[in-house]
Coordinates of C-alpha atoms in Angstrom, one line a residue:
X67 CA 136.4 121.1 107.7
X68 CA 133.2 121.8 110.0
X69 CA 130.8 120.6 107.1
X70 CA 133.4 117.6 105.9
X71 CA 133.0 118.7 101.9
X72 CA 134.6 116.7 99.6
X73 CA 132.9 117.5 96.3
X74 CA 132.2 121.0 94.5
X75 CA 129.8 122.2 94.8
X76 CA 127.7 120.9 97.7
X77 CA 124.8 122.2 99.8
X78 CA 124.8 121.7 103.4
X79 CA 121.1 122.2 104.9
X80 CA 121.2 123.4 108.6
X81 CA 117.9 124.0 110.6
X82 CA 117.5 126.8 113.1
X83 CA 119.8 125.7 115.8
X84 CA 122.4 124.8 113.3
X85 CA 122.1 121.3 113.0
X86 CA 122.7 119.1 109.9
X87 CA 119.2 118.0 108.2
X88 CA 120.4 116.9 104.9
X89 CA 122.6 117.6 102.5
X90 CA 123.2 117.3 98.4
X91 CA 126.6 116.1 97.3
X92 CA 127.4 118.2 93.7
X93 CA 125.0 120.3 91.9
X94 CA 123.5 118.1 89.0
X95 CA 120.6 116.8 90.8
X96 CA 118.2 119.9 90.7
X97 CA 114.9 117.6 91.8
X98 CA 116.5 116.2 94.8
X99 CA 117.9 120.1 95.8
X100 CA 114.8 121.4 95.3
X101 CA 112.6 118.8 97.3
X102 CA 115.7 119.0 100.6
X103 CA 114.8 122.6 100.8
X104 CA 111.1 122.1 100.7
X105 CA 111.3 119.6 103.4
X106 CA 113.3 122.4 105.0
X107 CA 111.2 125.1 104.8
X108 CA 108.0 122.9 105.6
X109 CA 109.8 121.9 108.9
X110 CA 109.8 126.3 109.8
X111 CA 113.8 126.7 109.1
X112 CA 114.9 130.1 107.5
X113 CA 115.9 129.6 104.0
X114 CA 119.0 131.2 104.8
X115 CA 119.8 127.6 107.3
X116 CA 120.9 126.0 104.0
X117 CA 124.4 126.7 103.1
X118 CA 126.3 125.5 100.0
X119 CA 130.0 125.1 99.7
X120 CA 131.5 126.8 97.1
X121 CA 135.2 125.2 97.5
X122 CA 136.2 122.6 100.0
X123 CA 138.0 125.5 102.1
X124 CA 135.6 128.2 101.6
X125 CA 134.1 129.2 105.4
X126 CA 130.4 128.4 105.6
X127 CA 129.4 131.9 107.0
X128 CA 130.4 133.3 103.4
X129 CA 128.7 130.8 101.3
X130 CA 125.4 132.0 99.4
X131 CA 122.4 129.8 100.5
X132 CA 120.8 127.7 97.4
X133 CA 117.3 129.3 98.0
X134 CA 118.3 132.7 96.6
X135 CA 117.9 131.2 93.2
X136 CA 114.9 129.0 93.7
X137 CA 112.1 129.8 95.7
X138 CA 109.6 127.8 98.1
X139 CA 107.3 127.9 95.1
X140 CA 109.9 126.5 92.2
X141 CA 110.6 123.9 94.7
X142 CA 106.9 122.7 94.9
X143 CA 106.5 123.2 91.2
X144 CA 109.5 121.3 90.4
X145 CA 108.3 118.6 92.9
X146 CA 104.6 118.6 91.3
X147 CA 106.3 118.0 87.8
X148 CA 108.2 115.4 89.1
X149 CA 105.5 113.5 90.3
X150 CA 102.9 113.8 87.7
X151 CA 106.1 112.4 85.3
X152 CA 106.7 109.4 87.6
X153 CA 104.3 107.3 86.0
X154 CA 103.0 107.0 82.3
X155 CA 99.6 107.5 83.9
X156 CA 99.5 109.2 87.0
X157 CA 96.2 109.4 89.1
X158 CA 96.4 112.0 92.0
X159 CA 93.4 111.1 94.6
X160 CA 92.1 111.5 98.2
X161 CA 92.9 107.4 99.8
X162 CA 94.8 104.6 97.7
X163 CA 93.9 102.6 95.1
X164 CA 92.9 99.3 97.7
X165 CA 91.0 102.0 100.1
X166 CA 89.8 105.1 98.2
X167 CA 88.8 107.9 100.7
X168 CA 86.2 109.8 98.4
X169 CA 83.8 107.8 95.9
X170 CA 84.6 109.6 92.6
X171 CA 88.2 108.8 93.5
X172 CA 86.7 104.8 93.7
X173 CA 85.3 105.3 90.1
X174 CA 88.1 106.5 88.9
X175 CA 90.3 103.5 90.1
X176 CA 88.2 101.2 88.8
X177 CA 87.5 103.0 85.4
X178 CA 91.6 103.0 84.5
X179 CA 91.3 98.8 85.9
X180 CA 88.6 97.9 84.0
X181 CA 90.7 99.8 80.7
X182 CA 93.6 97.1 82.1
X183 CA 95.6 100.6 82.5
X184 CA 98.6 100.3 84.3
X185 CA 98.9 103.5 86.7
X186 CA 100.9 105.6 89.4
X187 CA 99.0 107.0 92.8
X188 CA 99.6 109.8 95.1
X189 CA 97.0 110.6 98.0
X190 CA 96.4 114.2 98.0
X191 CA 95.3 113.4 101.7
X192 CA 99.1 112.8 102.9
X193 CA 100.5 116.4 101.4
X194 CA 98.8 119.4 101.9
X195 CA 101.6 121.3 100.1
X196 CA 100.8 119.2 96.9
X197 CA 97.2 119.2 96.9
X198 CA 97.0 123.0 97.2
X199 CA 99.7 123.2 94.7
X200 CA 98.7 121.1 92.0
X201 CA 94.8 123.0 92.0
X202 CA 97.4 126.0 91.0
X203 CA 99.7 124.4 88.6
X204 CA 97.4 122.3 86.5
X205 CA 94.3 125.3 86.8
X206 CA 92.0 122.4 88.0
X207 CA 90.1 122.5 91.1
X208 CA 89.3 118.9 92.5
X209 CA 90.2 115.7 92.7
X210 CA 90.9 113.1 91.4
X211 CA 93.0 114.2 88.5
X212 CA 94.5 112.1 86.0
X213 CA 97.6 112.9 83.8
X214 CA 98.3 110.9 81.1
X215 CA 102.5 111.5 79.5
X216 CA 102.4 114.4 81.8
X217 CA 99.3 116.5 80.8
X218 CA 96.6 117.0 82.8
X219 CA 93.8 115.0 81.0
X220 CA 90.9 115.9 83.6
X221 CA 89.0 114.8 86.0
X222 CA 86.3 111.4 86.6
X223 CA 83.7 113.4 84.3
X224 CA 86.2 113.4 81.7
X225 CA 87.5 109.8 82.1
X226 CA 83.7 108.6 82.0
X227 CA 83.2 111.0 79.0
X228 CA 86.5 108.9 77.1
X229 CA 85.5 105.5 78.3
X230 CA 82.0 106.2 76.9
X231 CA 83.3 107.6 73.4
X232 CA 86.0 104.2 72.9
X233 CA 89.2 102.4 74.2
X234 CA 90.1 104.6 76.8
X235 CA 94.2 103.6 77.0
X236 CA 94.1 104.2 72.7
X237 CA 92.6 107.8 74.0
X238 CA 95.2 108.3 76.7
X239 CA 98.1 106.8 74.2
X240 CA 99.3 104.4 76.4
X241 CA 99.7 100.6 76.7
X242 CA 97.3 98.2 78.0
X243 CA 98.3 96.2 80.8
X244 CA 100.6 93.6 78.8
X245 CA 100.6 95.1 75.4
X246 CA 102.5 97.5 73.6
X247 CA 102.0 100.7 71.5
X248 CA 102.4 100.1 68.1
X249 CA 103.5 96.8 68.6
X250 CA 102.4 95.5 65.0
X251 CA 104.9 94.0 62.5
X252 CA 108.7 96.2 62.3
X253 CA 107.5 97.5 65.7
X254 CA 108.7 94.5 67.7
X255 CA 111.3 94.9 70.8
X256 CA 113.5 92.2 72.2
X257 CA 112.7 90.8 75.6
X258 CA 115.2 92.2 77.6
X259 CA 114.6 95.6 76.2
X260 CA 111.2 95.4 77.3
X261 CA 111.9 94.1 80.7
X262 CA 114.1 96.6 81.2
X263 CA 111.7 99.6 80.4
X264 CA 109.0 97.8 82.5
X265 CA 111.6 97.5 85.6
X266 CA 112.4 101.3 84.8
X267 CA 109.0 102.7 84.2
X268 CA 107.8 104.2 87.8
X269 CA 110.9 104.9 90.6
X270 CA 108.8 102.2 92.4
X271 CA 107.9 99.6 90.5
X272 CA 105.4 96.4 91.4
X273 CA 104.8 93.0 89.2
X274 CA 102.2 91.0 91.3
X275 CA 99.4 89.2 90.4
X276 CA 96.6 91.1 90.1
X277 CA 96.3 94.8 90.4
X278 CA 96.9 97.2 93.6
X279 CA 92.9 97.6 93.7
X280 CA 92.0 93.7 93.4
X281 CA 95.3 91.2 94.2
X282 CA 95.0 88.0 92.8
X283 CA 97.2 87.0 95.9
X284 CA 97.9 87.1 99.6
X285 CA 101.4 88.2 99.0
X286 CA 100.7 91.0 96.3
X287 CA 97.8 92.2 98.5
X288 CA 100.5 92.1 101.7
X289 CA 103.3 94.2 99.6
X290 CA 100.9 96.7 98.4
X291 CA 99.1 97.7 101.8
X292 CA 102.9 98.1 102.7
X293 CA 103.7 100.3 100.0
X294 CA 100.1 102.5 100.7
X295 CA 100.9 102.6 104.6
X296 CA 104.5 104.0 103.6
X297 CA 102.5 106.6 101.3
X298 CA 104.7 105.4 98.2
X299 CA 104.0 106.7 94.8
X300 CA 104.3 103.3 92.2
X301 CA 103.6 101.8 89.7
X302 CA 102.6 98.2 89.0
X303 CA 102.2 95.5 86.2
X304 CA 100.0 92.7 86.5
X305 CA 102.1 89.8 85.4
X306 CA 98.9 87.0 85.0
X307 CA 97.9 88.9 81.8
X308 CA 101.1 88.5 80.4
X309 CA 103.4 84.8 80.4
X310 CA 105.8 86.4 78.5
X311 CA 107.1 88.9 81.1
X312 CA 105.5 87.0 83.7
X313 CA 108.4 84.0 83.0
X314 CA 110.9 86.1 81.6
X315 CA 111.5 88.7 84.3
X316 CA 112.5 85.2 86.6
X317 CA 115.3 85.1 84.4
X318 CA 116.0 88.8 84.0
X319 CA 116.3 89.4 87.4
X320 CA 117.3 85.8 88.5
X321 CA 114.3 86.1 90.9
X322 CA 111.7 83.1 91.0
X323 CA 108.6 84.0 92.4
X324 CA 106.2 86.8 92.5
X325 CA 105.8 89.5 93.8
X326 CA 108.8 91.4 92.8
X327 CA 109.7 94.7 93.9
X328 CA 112.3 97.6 92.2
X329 CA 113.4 101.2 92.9
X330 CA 115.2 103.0 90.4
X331 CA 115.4 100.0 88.0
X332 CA 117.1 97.6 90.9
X333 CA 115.4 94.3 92.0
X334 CA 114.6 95.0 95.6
X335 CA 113.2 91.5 96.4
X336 CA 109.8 90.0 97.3
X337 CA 107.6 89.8 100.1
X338 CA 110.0 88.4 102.6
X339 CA 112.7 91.1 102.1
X340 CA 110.0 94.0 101.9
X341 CA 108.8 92.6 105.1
X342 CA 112.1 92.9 106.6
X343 CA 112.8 96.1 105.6
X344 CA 109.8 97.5 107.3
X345 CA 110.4 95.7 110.2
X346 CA 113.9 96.9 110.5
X347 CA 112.6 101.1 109.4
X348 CA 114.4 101.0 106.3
X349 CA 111.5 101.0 103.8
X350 CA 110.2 104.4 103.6
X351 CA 113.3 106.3 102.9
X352 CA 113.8 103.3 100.1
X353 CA 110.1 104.0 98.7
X354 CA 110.4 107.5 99.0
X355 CA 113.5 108.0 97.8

């Protein structure tokens, strides 16, 4: 079989000369179908260059290519969605949180730290596709923007506005750094169950010391100017404001030391094995999935 399919259905993506670019095995993951034939058509391919298989014997030059049902512009909404869901809060800004290229993107990184708000990034600055999209998709003209749950809650006038008026994480409904919604008497969780929706609370997620714009520690501040030169959309918890996780993820994850680094709810490692997979090229496709 020229396109070696083994699973039903499956999408082969070819670029102009014919060549293999990607491909997505079955037809449940919608996201990642989507986001392989963006890359595809932002790399100036025909949409017709991505073919699906149909059945495992079914010639390529008859199978119908997955962009006649979902458009360049589905793609990048599907994409947008997906990122402004990755986190609980999601701040989309020019720069990252430990080297903000624009000044209201600064303020705005230090309003949701001094809340003790726990937060996602993208850099508008790295996607040119997503920071012309999201103006569109949200109605919202600049930047930074802030989502909160996955609505758009506005932009650094409006986060002043909310910090003025009270406890801005209470407005945004979310949890403090450490603490947890609702977390009064019948409301309490067991350990593990926490860990386990901190560990699966971003794709990327970071428990250092300190935050990604002020580390409390050389190692925290090494992983995290990894993760920003990768480009990586995460998340992170600060693990001094909290003993409880801070001891109890040691044992969770069977993992001594801090910083601690997971994709997809997996312990990835610390410092030393991030290092390592930078050195040997493997940490972008990990971080960006």
């Amino acid at each position: 079989m020229q396109y070696a399919v083994t699973v039903v259905p499956a999408f082969v993506l070819l670029d102009a000369a014919g060549t293999i670019v990607d491909r997505v095995d079955g037809g449940d993951d919608v996201p990642r179908l989507t986001q392989a034939v963006s890359a595809l058509s932002s790399r100036g391919a025909p949409a017709a260059a991505a073919a699906t298989a149909s059945s495992a014997s079914a010639p390529p030059a008859t199978t119908p290519a997955p962009d006649a049902s979902i458009s360049q512009e589905d793609a990048l909404n599907a994409r947008l969605k997906s990122l402004i869901n990755s986190s609980q809060v999601m701040l989309f800004m020019k720069g990252v949180p430990t080297a903000p290229r624009c000044g209201f993107s600064r303020q705005a990184v230090e309003c949701l730290a001094d809340a003790k708000i726990s937060f996602g990034t993208f850099d508008i600055l790295t996607d040119e596709d997503v920071r012309q999209g999201l103006k569109q998709y949200s109605d919202w003209p600049t930047y930074p923007q802030l989502y909160a749950n996955g609505e758009l809650i506005g932009g650094l006038d409006i986060m002043k506005e909310m910090s003025e008026e009270g406890d801005l994480a209470e407005q945004l409904g979310v949890a403090k750094s450490g603490a947890v919604i609702g977390g009064g008497a019948g409301a309490e969780e067991s350990l593990d169950d926490r860990l386990k929706k901190l560990v699966n609370r971003h794709r990327v997620m970071l428990f250092m010391k300190g935050l990604p714009s002020a580390p409390r520690c050389g190692f925290s501040r090494q992983i995290v100017e990894m993760l920003d030169e990768e480009g990586a959309s995460y998340d992170s918890f600060n693990i001094l404001e909290d003993e409880e996780v801070r001891q109890g993820l040691k044992k969770y994850s069977d993992w001594p030391t801090y910083p601690q680094l997971y994709v997809d709810g997996d312990l990835v490692g610390g410092l030393d094995i991030v290092k390592e997979l930078k050195e040997g090229g493997d940490l972008t496709d990990l971080v960006k999935g």
